[in-house]
Amino acid sequence: MFREKDLLFELQHPLIIKLLGVTKDDESLFFLFENCENGDLADLIAQRKTLSLDVTRIYAAQTV
């Protein structure tokens, strides 16, 4: 988790959600990310019911 935190703080890319901060309590570590106003991939799939092959390729490439 700490490695991921460091990488996310360093990354500056328009297709990667920006990490704004990190906090913790006695049991948990919390990551604070920028707001995604247009939702996430699950919202897009629920809205469209299906994605074209081109759109699927774009999201698959971003995920990998």
Tab-separated table of C-alpha atoms in Angstrom:
chain	number	residue	atom	x	y	z
A	1	MET	CA	0.000	0.000	0.000
A	2	PHE	CA	2.804	2.400	0.800
A	3	ARG	CA	4.433	1.783	-2.579
A	4	GLU	CA	1.131	2.414	-4.328
A	5	LYS	CA	0.692	5.621	-2.331
A	6	ASP	CA	4.133	6.879	-3.371
A	7	LEU	CA	3.510	6.037	-7.033
A	8	LEU	CA	0.094	7.685	-7.085
A	9	PHE	CA	1.501	10.877	-5.562
A	10	GLU	CA	4.172	10.975	-8.302
A	11	LEU	CA	1.911	10.179	-11.261
A	12	GLN	CA	0.570	13.146	-13.180
A	13	HIS	CA	-1.529	11.862	-16.094
A	14	PRO	CA	-4.978	12.897	-17.346
A	15	LEU	CA	-6.205	9.278	-17.404
A	16	ILE	CA	-5.167	8.455	-13.835
A	17	ILE	CA	-7.160	9.668	-10.844
A	18	LYS	CA	-5.046	12.014	-8.742
A	19	LEU	CA	-4.275	11.078	-5.149
A	20	LEU	CA	-4.895	14.160	-3.006
A	21	GLY	CA	-3.977	12.871	0.408
A	22	VAL	CA	-3.620	9.974	2.796
A	23	THR	CA	-4.721	9.610	6.389
A	24	LYS	CA	-5.034	6.750	8.837
A	25	ASP	CA	-6.546	5.721	12.117
A	26	ASP	CA	-5.626	2.866	14.443
A	27	GLU	CA	-6.969	0.229	12.048
A	28	SER	CA	-7.204	1.632	8.533
A	29	LEU	CA	-5.382	3.625	5.864
A	30	PHE	CA	-7.521	6.022	3.816
A	31	PHE	CA	-6.690	7.368	0.347
A	32	LEU	CA	-8.373	10.620	-0.737
A	33	PHE	CA	-8.782	10.840	-4.526
A	34	GLU	CA	-10.014	13.620	-6.781
A	35	ASN	CA	-13.707	13.653	-7.627
A	36	CYS	CA	-14.742	11.816	-10.802
A	37	GLU	CA	-17.742	13.865	-11.850
A	38	ASN	CA	-18.697	11.603	-14.740
A	39	GLY	CA	-18.633	8.420	-12.672
A	40	ASP	CA	-16.529	5.334	-13.113
A	41	LEU	CA	-16.435	2.404	-15.508
A	42	ALA	CA	-19.228	0.595	-13.654
A	43	ASP	CA	-21.470	3.658	-14.070
A	44	LEU	CA	-20.702	3.810	-17.796
A	45	ILE	CA	-21.532	0.132	-18.292
A	46	ALA	CA	-24.756	0.440	-16.298
A	47	GLN	CA	-25.781	3.493	-18.314
A	48	ARG	CA	-24.982	2.093	-21.768
A	49	LYS	CA	-25.741	-1.592	-21.054
A	50	THR	CA	-22.974	-2.532	-23.509
A	51	LEU	CA	-19.728	-1.029	-24.787
A	52	SER	CA	-18.399	-1.096	-28.326
A	53	LEU	CA	-15.269	-3.065	-29.063
A	54	ASP	CA	-13.254	0.162	-29.508
A	55	VAL	CA	-14.364	1.555	-26.142
A	56	THR	CA	-13.691	-1.805	-24.469
A	57	ARG	CA	-10.171	-1.838	-25.920
A	58	ILE	CA	-9.474	1.647	-24.563
A	59	TYR	CA	-10.577	0.746	-21.032
A	60	ALA	CA	-8.753	-2.594	-21.137
A	61	ALA	CA	-5.525	-0.880	-22.220
A	62	GLN	CA	-5.861	1.691	-19.438
A	63	THR	CA	-6.457	-1.025	-16.875
A	64	VAL	CA	-3.433	-3.042	-17.935
